[in-house]
């Protein structure tokens, strides 16, 4: 089995606390037609510099039934600013239009096979994976962006079209795994496409 969820795989359940004081599971979003789960964090420049692009996608597709859920799985012992308190402060400052969940045990990141921050997973109405990978082709420097893969996938999904490019390599910092060097990745974690 590949490290990262395969296209067509079912969304995996989770039960995680969020910055709004609530605890969320997959069932919390059952009223949403489509679901985007993305692994993110507080400090990564690829995340920080592309968050406004993600915000624009959330706002663009909200009326088409798409809900976004951000999950921070980074070890606070690798980067202290990735702890829950900093998550709460970041949401308070930026008012991002998604739920921001904390995966302190990293079990959800492992279940999904999150590779980098950000790493997006798009699920259809059956909660089957139809797209995974990057949001855009230049998240660290959006001025050089030429492709928004996430928007394209969501446009196709919400229009009832097949996803033309279901798989891309996420671009960003690797997930910071507890007890490991900050650049460590699991042995079976590799690029999604070559």
mmCIF file with all atom_site columns, C-alpha atoms in Angstrom:
data_model
loop_
_atom_site.group_PDB
_atom_site.id
_atom_site.type_symbol
_atom_site.label_atom_id
_atom_site.label_alt_id
_atom_site.label_comp_id
_atom_site.label_asym_id
_atom_site.label_entity_id
_atom_site.label_seq_id
_atom_site.pdbx_PDB_ins_code
_atom_site.Cartn_x
_atom_site.Cartn_y
_atom_site.Cartn_z
_atom_site.occupancy
_atom_site.B_iso_or_equiv
_atom_site.pdbx_formal_charge
_atom_site.auth_seq_id
_atom_site.auth_comp_id
_atom_site.auth_asym_id
_atom_site.auth_atom_id
_atom_site.pdbx_PDB_model_num
ATOM 1   C CA . UNK A 1 1   ? 0.000   0.000  0.000   1.00 0.00 ? 1   UNK A CA 1
ATOM 2   C CA . UNK A 1 2   ? 1.229   3.480  -0.840  1.00 0.00 ? 2   UNK A CA 1
ATOM 3   C CA . UNK A 1 3   ? 2.062   5.784  2.075   1.00 0.00 ? 3   UNK A CA 1
ATOM 4   C CA . UNK A 1 4   ? -0.433  8.393  0.864   1.00 0.00 ? 4   UNK A CA 1
ATOM 5   C CA . UNK A 1 5   ? -4.121  7.616  0.291   1.00 0.00 ? 5   UNK A CA 1
ATOM 6   C CA . UNK A 1 6   ? -4.786  6.386  -3.227  1.00 0.00 ? 6   UNK A CA 1
ATOM 7   C CA . UNK A 1 7   ? -7.282  8.040  -5.563  1.00 0.00 ? 7   UNK A CA 1
ATOM 8   C CA . UNK A 1 8   ? -10.662 6.437  -4.901  1.00 0.00 ? 8   UNK A CA 1
ATOM 9   C CA . UNK A 1 9   ? -9.877  5.707  -1.244  1.00 0.00 ? 9   UNK A CA 1
ATOM 10  C CA . UNK A 1 10  ? -12.456 6.614  1.379   1.00 0.00 ? 10  UNK A CA 1
ATOM 11  C CA . UNK A 1 11  ? -11.835 9.523  3.720   1.00 0.00 ? 11  UNK A CA 1
ATOM 12  C CA . UNK A 1 12  ? -10.477 8.279  7.054   1.00 0.00 ? 12  UNK A CA 1
ATOM 13  C CA . UNK A 1 13  ? -12.241 9.337  10.213  1.00 0.00 ? 13  UNK A CA 1
ATOM 14  C CA . UNK A 1 14  ? -10.610 11.481 12.879  1.00 0.00 ? 14  UNK A CA 1
ATOM 15  C CA . UNK A 1 15  ? -11.560 13.043 16.189  1.00 0.00 ? 15  UNK A CA 1
ATOM 16  C CA . UNK A 1 16  ? -9.549  16.172 16.777  1.00 0.00 ? 16  UNK A CA 1
ATOM 17  C CA . UNK A 1 17  ? -9.793  19.373 18.801  1.00 0.00 ? 17  UNK A CA 1
ATOM 18  C CA . UNK A 1 18  ? -10.063 22.671 16.930  1.00 0.00 ? 18  UNK A CA 1
ATOM 19  C CA . UNK A 1 19  ? -9.089  26.240 17.667  1.00 0.00 ? 19  UNK A CA 1
ATOM 20  C CA . UNK A 1 20  ? -12.760 27.158 18.192  1.00 0.00 ? 20  UNK A CA 1
ATOM 21  C CA . UNK A 1 21  ? -12.963 24.923 21.282  1.00 0.00 ? 21  UNK A CA 1
ATOM 22  C CA . UNK A 1 22  ? -14.941 22.172 19.548  1.00 0.00 ? 22  UNK A CA 1
ATOM 23  C CA . UNK A 1 23  ? -13.919 18.617 18.641  1.00 0.00 ? 23  UNK A CA 1
ATOM 24  C CA . UNK A 1 24  ? -14.552 17.499 15.058  1.00 0.00 ? 24  UNK A CA 1
ATOM 25  C CA . UNK A 1 25  ? -14.820 14.185 13.252  1.00 0.00 ? 25  UNK A CA 1
ATOM 26  C CA . UNK A 1 26  ? -15.591 13.291 9.645   1.00 0.00 ? 26  UNK A CA 1
ATOM 27  C CA . UNK A 1 27  ? -19.258 13.112 10.595  1.00 0.00 ? 27  UNK A CA 1
ATOM 28  C CA . UNK A 1 28  ? -19.170 16.775 11.674  1.00 0.00 ? 28  UNK A CA 1
ATOM 29  C CA . UNK A 1 29  ? -19.039 17.663 7.974   1.00 0.00 ? 29  UNK A CA 1
ATOM 30  C CA . UNK A 1 30  ? -21.701 15.257 6.702   1.00 0.00 ? 30  UNK A CA 1
ATOM 31  C CA . UNK A 1 31  ? -23.879 18.160 5.517   1.00 0.00 ? 31  UNK A CA 1
ATOM 32  C CA . UNK A 1 32  ? -21.133 19.368 3.173   1.00 0.00 ? 32  UNK A CA 1
ATOM 33  C CA . UNK A 1 33  ? -21.374 18.010 -0.363  1.00 0.00 ? 33  UNK A CA 1
ATOM 34  C CA . UNK A 1 34  ? -17.611 17.999 -0.865  1.00 0.00 ? 34  UNK A CA 1
ATOM 35  C CA . UNK A 1 35  ? -14.746 18.041 1.625   1.00 0.00 ? 35  UNK A CA 1
ATOM 36  C CA . UNK A 1 36  ? -11.173 19.264 1.365   1.00 0.00 ? 36  UNK A CA 1
ATOM 37  C CA . UNK A 1 37  ? -8.862  18.035 4.124   1.00 0.00 ? 37  UNK A CA 1
ATOM 38  C CA . UNK A 1 38  ? -5.487  19.726 4.079   1.00 0.00 ? 38  UNK A CA 1
ATOM 39  C CA . UNK A 1 39  ? -2.441  19.359 6.262   1.00 0.00 ? 39  UNK A CA 1
ATOM 40  C CA . UNK A 1 40  ? -0.991  22.686 7.258   1.00 0.00 ? 40  UNK A CA 1
ATOM 41  C CA . UNK A 1 41  ? 0.801   24.388 10.156  1.00 0.00 ? 41  UNK A CA 1
ATOM 42  C CA . UNK A 1 42  ? 1.714   27.777 11.619  1.00 0.00 ? 42  UNK A CA 1
ATOM 43  C CA . UNK A 1 43  ? 5.325   28.392 10.608  1.00 0.00 ? 43  UNK A CA 1
ATOM 44  C CA . UNK A 1 44  ? 6.012   26.901 7.159   1.00 0.00 ? 44  UNK A CA 1
ATOM 45  C CA . UNK A 1 45  ? 6.696   29.595 4.523   1.00 0.00 ? 45  UNK A CA 1
ATOM 46  C CA . UNK A 1 46  ? 4.935   27.526 1.873   1.00 0.00 ? 46  UNK A CA 1
ATOM 47  C CA . UNK A 1 47  ? 1.804   27.625 4.036   1.00 0.00 ? 47  UNK A CA 1
ATOM 48  C CA . UNK A 1 48  ? 2.107   31.210 5.232   1.00 0.00 ? 48  UNK A CA 1
ATOM 49  C CA . UNK A 1 49  ? 2.718   32.593 1.738   1.00 0.00 ? 49  UNK A CA 1
ATOM 50  C CA . UNK A 1 50  ? -0.146  30.667 0.123   1.00 0.00 ? 50  UNK A CA 1
ATOM 51  C CA . UNK A 1 51  ? -2.820  30.888 2.842   1.00 0.00 ? 51  UNK A CA 1
ATOM 52  C CA . UNK A 1 52  ? -4.545  33.778 1.072   1.00 0.00 ? 52  UNK A CA 1
ATOM 53  C CA . UNK A 1 53  ? -4.737  31.714 -2.124  1.00 0.00 ? 53  UNK A CA 1
ATOM 54  C CA . UNK A 1 54  ? -6.334  28.928 -0.095  1.00 0.00 ? 54  UNK A CA 1
ATOM 55  C CA . UNK A 1 55  ? -8.732  31.458 1.425   1.00 0.00 ? 55  UNK A CA 1
ATOM 56  C CA . UNK A 1 56  ? -9.751  32.568 -2.074  1.00 0.00 ? 56  UNK A CA 1
ATOM 57  C CA . UNK A 1 57  ? -10.456 28.936 -3.023  1.00 0.00 ? 57  UNK A CA 1
ATOM 58  C CA . UNK A 1 58  ? -12.581 28.422 0.095   1.00 0.00 ? 58  UNK A CA 1
ATOM 59  C CA . UNK A 1 59  ? -14.621 31.530 -0.665  1.00 0.00 ? 59  UNK A CA 1
ATOM 60  C CA . UNK A 1 60  ? -14.915 30.700 -4.356  1.00 0.00 ? 60  UNK A CA 1
ATOM 61  C CA . UNK A 1 61  ? -16.292 27.190 -3.828  1.00 0.00 ? 61  UNK A CA 1
ATOM 62  C CA . UNK A 1 62  ? -18.258 27.586 -0.580  1.00 0.00 ? 62  UNK A CA 1
ATOM 63  C CA . UNK A 1 63  ? -21.524 28.209 -2.450  1.00 0.00 ? 63  UNK A CA 1
ATOM 64  C CA . UNK A 1 64  ? -20.909 25.018 -4.440  1.00 0.00 ? 64  UNK A CA 1
ATOM 65  C CA . UNK A 1 65  ? -20.918 22.920 -1.263  1.00 0.00 ? 65  UNK A CA 1
ATOM 66  C CA . UNK A 1 66  ? -17.176 22.640 -0.623  1.00 0.00 ? 66  UNK A CA 1
ATOM 67  C CA . UNK A 1 67  ? -15.948 22.719 2.979   1.00 0.00 ? 67  UNK A CA 1
ATOM 68  C CA . UNK A 1 68  ? -12.282 22.989 3.973   1.00 0.00 ? 68  UNK A CA 1
ATOM 69  C CA . UNK A 1 69  ? -10.713 21.465 7.094   1.00 0.00 ? 69  UNK A CA 1
ATOM 70  C CA . UNK A 1 70  ? -7.106  22.307 8.010   1.00 0.00 ? 70  UNK A CA 1
ATOM 71  C CA . UNK A 1 71  ? -5.122  19.909 10.198  1.00 0.00 ? 71  UNK A CA 1
ATOM 72  C CA . UNK A 1 72  ? -1.836  20.717 11.924  1.00 0.00 ? 72  UNK A CA 1
ATOM 73  C CA . UNK A 1 73  ? 0.105   17.530 12.669  1.00 0.00 ? 73  UNK A CA 1
ATOM 74  C CA . UNK A 1 74  ? 3.531   19.061 13.196  1.00 0.00 ? 74  UNK A CA 1
ATOM 75  C CA . UNK A 1 75  ? 5.445   18.244 16.372  1.00 0.00 ? 75  UNK A CA 1
ATOM 76  C CA . UNK A 1 76  ? 5.586   21.239 18.706  1.00 0.00 ? 76  UNK A CA 1
ATOM 77  C CA . UNK A 1 77  ? 8.921   19.860 19.899  1.00 0.00 ? 77  UNK A CA 1
ATOM 78  C CA . UNK A 1 78  ? 10.388  20.481 16.444  1.00 0.00 ? 78  UNK A CA 1
ATOM 79  C CA . UNK A 1 79  ? 8.888   23.962 16.025  1.00 0.00 ? 79  UNK A CA 1
ATOM 80  C CA . UNK A 1 80  ? 7.395   25.475 19.184  1.00 0.00 ? 80  UNK A CA 1
ATOM 81  C CA . UNK A 1 81  ? 5.312   27.858 17.072  1.00 0.00 ? 81  UNK A CA 1
ATOM 82  C CA . UNK A 1 82  ? 3.347   24.883 15.735  1.00 0.00 ? 82  UNK A CA 1
ATOM 83  C CA . UNK A 1 83  ? 1.744   24.236 19.132  1.00 0.00 ? 83  UNK A CA 1
ATOM 84  C CA . UNK A 1 84  ? -1.991  24.585 19.792  1.00 0.00 ? 84  UNK A CA 1
ATOM 85  C CA . UNK A 1 85  ? -1.718  27.991 21.460  1.00 0.00 ? 85  UNK A CA 1
ATOM 86  C CA . UNK A 1 86  ? -0.072  29.429 18.348  1.00 0.00 ? 86  UNK A CA 1
ATOM 87  C CA . UNK A 1 87  ? -2.801  27.839 16.216  1.00 0.00 ? 87  UNK A CA 1
ATOM 88  C CA . UNK A 1 88  ? -5.468  29.635 18.246  1.00 0.00 ? 88  UNK A CA 1
ATOM 89  C CA . UNK A 1 89  ? -3.576  32.929 17.982  1.00 0.00 ? 89  UNK A CA 1
ATOM 90  C CA . UNK A 1 90  ? -3.113  32.522 14.231  1.00 0.00 ? 90  UNK A CA 1
ATOM 91  C CA . UNK A 1 91  ? -6.810  31.910 13.636  1.00 0.00 ? 91  UNK A CA 1
ATOM 92  C CA . UNK A 1 92  ? -7.691  34.870 15.848  1.00 0.00 ? 92  UNK A CA 1
ATOM 93  C CA . UNK A 1 93  ? -5.379  37.097 13.820  1.00 0.00 ? 93  UNK A CA 1
ATOM 94  C CA . UNK A 1 94  ? -6.285  35.920 10.318  1.00 0.00 ? 94  UNK A CA 1
ATOM 95  C CA . UNK A 1 95  ? -9.885  34.661 10.639  1.00 0.00 ? 95  UNK A CA 1
ATOM 96  C CA . UNK A 1 96  ? -9.295  31.897 8.107   1.00 0.00 ? 96  UNK A CA 1
ATOM 97  C CA . UNK A 1 97  ? -12.562 30.437 6.720   1.00 0.00 ? 97  UNK A CA 1
ATOM 98  C CA . UNK A 1 98  ? -11.838 26.838 7.682   1.00 0.00 ? 98  UNK A CA 1
ATOM 99  C CA . UNK A 1 99  ? -11.827 24.728 10.827  1.00 0.00 ? 99  UNK A CA 1
ATOM 100 C CA . UNK A 1 100 ? -8.286  24.336 12.175  1.00 0.00 ? 100 UNK A CA 1
ATOM 101 C CA . UNK A 1 101 ? -7.705  20.992 13.908  1.00 0.00 ? 101 UNK A CA 1
ATOM 102 C CA . UNK A 1 102 ? -4.778  19.777 15.995  1.00 0.00 ? 102 UNK A CA 1
ATOM 103 C CA . UNK A 1 103 ? -3.423  16.261 15.383  1.00 0.00 ? 103 UNK A CA 1
ATOM 104 C CA . UNK A 1 104 ? -0.974  16.136 18.280  1.00 0.00 ? 104 UNK A CA 1
ATOM 105 C CA . UNK A 1 105 ? -0.631  12.321 18.152  1.00 0.00 ? 105 UNK A CA 1
ATOM 106 C CA . UNK A 1 106 ? 0.078   12.521 14.389  1.00 0.00 ? 106 UNK A CA 1
ATOM 107 C CA . UNK A 1 107 ? -2.223  9.519  13.873  1.00 0.00 ? 107 UNK A CA 1
ATOM 108 C CA . UNK A 1 108 ? -4.349  11.380 11.324  1.00 0.00 ? 108 UNK A CA 1
ATOM 109 C CA . UNK A 1 109 ? -1.306  12.503 9.337   1.00 0.00 ? 109 UNK A CA 1
ATOM 110 C CA . UNK A 1 110 ? -0.103  8.905  9.208   1.00 0.00 ? 110 UNK A CA 1
ATOM 111 C CA . UNK A 1 111 ? -3.544  7.595  8.261   1.00 0.00 ? 111 UNK A CA 1
ATOM 112 C CA . UNK A 1 112 ? -3.795  10.014 5.348   1.00 0.00 ? 112 UNK A CA 1
ATOM 113 C CA . UNK A 1 113 ? -0.137  9.794  4.438   1.00 0.00 ? 113 UNK A CA 1
ATOM 114 C CA . UNK A 1 114 ? 0.480   13.524 4.683   1.00 0.00 ? 114 UNK A CA 1
ATOM 115 C CA . UNK A 1 115 ? 3.805   14.367 3.084   1.00 0.00 ? 115 UNK A CA 1
ATOM 116 C CA . UNK A 1 116 ? 4.169   18.122 3.295   1.00 0.00 ? 116 UNK A CA 1
ATOM 117 C CA . UNK A 1 117 ? 2.594   21.370 4.418   1.00 0.00 ? 117 UNK A CA 1
ATOM 118 C CA . UNK A 1 118 ? 0.411   22.152 2.665   1.00 0.00 ? 118 UNK A CA 1
ATOM 119 C CA . UNK A 1 119 ? -0.924  18.837 1.308   1.00 0.00 ? 119 UNK A CA 1
ATOM 120 C CA . UNK A 1 120 ? -4.507  18.793 0.004   1.00 0.00 ? 120 UNK A CA 1
ATOM 121 C CA . UNK A 1 121 ? -7.009  15.912 -0.200  1.00 0.00 ? 121 UNK A CA 1
ATOM 122 C CA . UNK A 1 122 ? -10.269 16.501 -2.100  1.00 0.00 ? 122 UNK A CA 1
ATOM 123 C CA . UNK A 1 123 ? -13.202 14.156 -1.432  1.00 0.00 ? 123 UNK A CA 1
ATOM 124 C CA . UNK A 1 124 ? -16.402 13.869 -3.465  1.00 0.00 ? 124 UNK A CA 1
ATOM 125 C CA . UNK A 1 125 ? -19.948 13.411 -2.171  1.00 0.00 ? 125 UNK A CA 1
ATOM 126 C CA . UNK A 1 126 ? -19.219 9.731  -1.425  1.00 0.00 ? 126 UNK A CA 1
ATOM 127 C CA . UNK A 1 127 ? -16.140 10.860 0.506   1.00 0.00 ? 127 UNK A CA 1
ATOM 128 C CA . UNK A 1 128 ? -13.891 9.173  -2.018  1.00 0.00 ? 128 UNK A CA 1
ATOM 129 C CA . UNK A 1 129 ? -10.558 10.796 -2.860  1.00 0.00 ? 129 UNK A CA 1
ATOM 130 C CA . UNK A 1 130 ? -10.602 12.486 -6.275  1.00 0.00 ? 130 UNK A CA 1
ATOM 131 C CA . UNK A 1 131 ? -7.533  14.739 -5.971  1.00 0.00 ? 131 UNK A CA 1
ATOM 132 C CA . UNK A 1 132 ? -4.456  14.919 -3.783  1.00 0.00 ? 132 UNK A CA 1
ATOM 133 C CA . UNK A 1 133 ? -1.283  16.962 -3.924  1.00 0.00 ? 133 UNK A CA 1
ATOM 134 C CA . UNK A 1 134 ? -0.380  20.629 -4.138  1.00 0.00 ? 134 UNK A CA 1
ATOM 135 C CA . UNK A 1 135 ? -2.629  23.634 -4.113  1.00 0.00 ? 135 UNK A CA 1
ATOM 136 C CA . UNK A 1 136 ? -0.563  25.710 -6.531  1.00 0.00 ? 136 UNK A CA 1
ATOM 137 C CA . UNK A 1 137 ? 2.754   25.292 -8.311  1.00 0.00 ? 137 UNK A CA 1
ATOM 138 C CA . UNK A 1 138 ? 4.557   28.062 -6.395  1.00 0.00 ? 138 UNK A CA 1
ATOM 139 C CA . UNK A 1 139 ? 3.201   28.296 -2.849  1.00 0.00 ? 139 UNK A CA 1
ATOM 140 C CA . UNK A 1 140 ? 6.329   29.879 -1.392  1.00 0.00 ? 140 UNK A CA 1
ATOM 141 C CA . UNK A 1 141 ? 6.335   32.675 -3.967  1.00 0.00 ? 141 UNK A CA 1
ATOM 142 C CA . UNK A 1 142 ? 2.800   33.122 -5.337  1.00 0.00 ? 142 UNK A CA 1
ATOM 143 C CA . UNK A 1 143 ? 4.020   35.842 -7.718  1.00 0.00 ? 143 UNK A CA 1
ATOM 144 C CA . UNK A 1 144 ? 5.539   32.994 -9.779  1.00 0.00 ? 144 UNK A CA 1
ATOM 145 C CA . UNK A 1 145 ? 2.377   30.861 -9.720  1.00 0.00 ? 145 UNK A CA 1
ATOM 146 C CA . UNK A 1 146 ? 1.253   29.571 -13.121 1.00 0.00 ? 146 UNK A CA 1
ATOM 147 C CA . UNK A 1 147 ? -1.126  26.759 -12.107 1.00 0.00 ? 147 UNK A CA 1
ATOM 148 C CA . UNK A 1 148 ? -3.756  26.404 -9.381  1.00 0.00 ? 148 UNK A CA 1
ATOM 149 C CA . UNK A 1 149 ? -4.273  22.644 -9.331  1.00 0.00 ? 149 UNK A CA 1
ATOM 150 C CA . UNK A 1 150 ? -6.667  22.760 -6.389  1.00 0.00 ? 150 UNK A CA 1
ATOM 151 C CA . UNK A 1 151 ? -8.992  25.255 -8.054  1.00 0.00 ? 151 UNK A CA 1
ATOM 152 C CA . UNK A 1 152 ? -8.950  23.256 -11.282 1.00 0.00 ? 152 UNK A CA 1
ATOM 153 C CA . UNK A 1 153 ? -9.834  20.045 -9.443  1.00 0.00 ? 153 UNK A CA 1
ATOM 154 C CA . UNK A 1 154 ? -12.634 21.758 -7.511  1.00 0.00 ? 154 UNK A CA 1
ATOM 155 C CA . UNK A 1 155 ? -13.979 23.417 -10.650 1.00 0.00 ? 155 UNK A CA 1
ATOM 156 C CA . UNK A 1 156 ? -14.141 20.045 -12.391 1.00 0.00 ? 156 UNK A CA 1
ATOM 157 C CA . UNK A 1 157 ? -15.599 18.278 -9.349  1.00 0.00 ? 157 UNK A CA 1
ATOM 158 C CA . UNK A 1 158 ? -18.355 20.831 -8.745  1.00 0.00 ? 158 UNK A CA 1
ATOM 159 C CA . UNK A 1 159 ? -19.197 20.880 -12.462 1.00 0.00 ? 159 UNK A CA 1
ATOM 160 C CA . UNK A 1 160 ? -19.628 17.109 -12.605 1.00 0.00 ? 160 UNK A CA 1
ATOM 161 C CA . UNK A 1 161 ? -16.572 16.614 -14.814 1.00 0.00 ? 161 UNK A CA 1
ATOM 162 C CA . UNK A 1 162 ? -13.849 13.992 -14.355 1.00 0.00 ? 162 UNK A CA 1
ATOM 163 C CA . UNK A 1 163 ? -10.736 15.260 -12.593 1.00 0.00 ? 163 UNK A CA 1
ATOM 164 C CA . UNK A 1 164 ? -8.221  15.827 -15.381 1.00 0.00 ? 164 UNK A CA 1
ATOM 165 C CA . UNK A 1 165 ? -5.155  15.788 -13.092 1.00 0.00 ? 165 UNK A CA 1
ATOM 166 C CA . UNK A 1 166 ? -6.004  13.801 -9.937  1.00 0.00 ? 166 UNK A CA 1
ATOM 167 C CA . UNK A 1 167 ? -2.457  13.567 -8.606  1.00 0.00 ? 167 UNK A CA 1
ATOM 168 C CA . UNK A 1 168 ? 0.318   16.118 -8.132  1.00 0.00 ? 168 UNK A CA 1
ATOM 169 C CA . UNK A 1 169 ? 3.281   16.273 -5.796  1.00 0.00 ? 169 UNK A CA 1
ATOM 170 C CA . UNK A 1 170 ? 2.641   18.470 -2.758  1.00 0.00 ? 170 UNK A CA 1
ATOM 171 C CA . UNK A 1 171 ? 5.103   21.354 -2.483  1.00 0.00 ? 171 UNK A CA 1
ATOM 172 C CA . UNK A 1 172 ? 6.166   22.513 0.960   1.00 0.00 ? 172 UNK A CA 1
ATOM 173 C CA . UNK A 1 173 ? 7.994   21.642 4.157   1.00 0.00 ? 173 UNK A CA 1
ATOM 174 C CA . UNK A 1 174 ? 7.801   18.014 5.207   1.00 0.00 ? 174 UNK A CA 1
ATOM 175 C CA . UNK A 1 175 ? 5.557   17.144 8.146   1.00 0.00 ? 175 UNK A CA 1
ATOM 176 C CA . UNK A 1 176 ? 7.574   17.482 11.367  1.00 0.00 ? 176 UNK A CA 1
ATOM 177 C CA . UNK A 1 177 ? 7.416   14.021 12.922  1.00 0.00 ? 177 UNK A CA 1
ATOM 178 C CA . UNK A 1 178 ? 7.768   13.640 16.681  1.00 0.00 ? 178 UNK A CA 1
ATOM 179 C CA . UNK A 1 179 ? 11.227  12.558 17.817  1.00 0.00 ? 179 UNK A CA 1
ATOM 180 C CA . UNK A 1 180 ? 12.708  12.809 14.318  1.00 0.00 ? 180 UNK A CA 1
ATOM 181 C CA . UNK A 1 181 ? 15.049  15.277 12.614  1.00 0.00 ? 181 UNK A CA 1
ATOM 182 C CA . UNK A 1 182 ? 13.089  18.162 11.095  1.00 0.00 ? 182 UNK A CA 1
ATOM 183 C CA . UNK A 1 183 ? 13.817  16.946 7.549   1.00 0.00 ? 183 UNK A CA 1
ATOM 184 C CA . UNK A 1 184 ? 13.022  13.257 8.236   1.00 0.00 ? 184 UNK A CA 1
ATOM 185 C CA . UNK A 1 185 ? 10.316  11.502 6.256   1.00 0.00 ? 185 UNK A CA 1
ATOM 186 C CA . UNK A 1 186 ? 9.059   7.908  6.619   1.00 0.00 ? 186 UNK A CA 1
ATOM 187 C CA . UNK A 1 187 ? 10.891  5.445  4.348   1.00 0.00 ? 187 UNK A CA 1
ATOM 188 C CA . UNK A 1 188 ? 7.769   4.624  2.347   1.00 0.00 ? 188 UNK A CA 1
ATOM 189 C CA . UNK A 1 189 ? 6.874   8.300  1.885   1.00 0.00 ? 189 UNK A CA 1
ATOM 190 C CA . UNK A 1 190 ? 7.829   9.317  -1.616  1.00 0.00 ? 190 UNK A CA 1
ATOM 191 C CA . UNK A 1 191 ? 6.703   11.595 -4.419  1.00 0.00 ? 191 UNK A CA 1
ATOM 192 C CA . UNK A 1 192 ? 3.207   10.782 -5.646  1.00 0.00 ? 192 UNK A CA 1
ATOM 193 C CA . UNK A 1 193 ? 4.247   11.107 -9.270  1.00 0.00 ? 193 UNK A CA 1
ATOM 194 C CA . UNK A 1 194 ? 7.626   10.893 -10.945 1.00 0.00 ? 194 UNK A CA 1
#
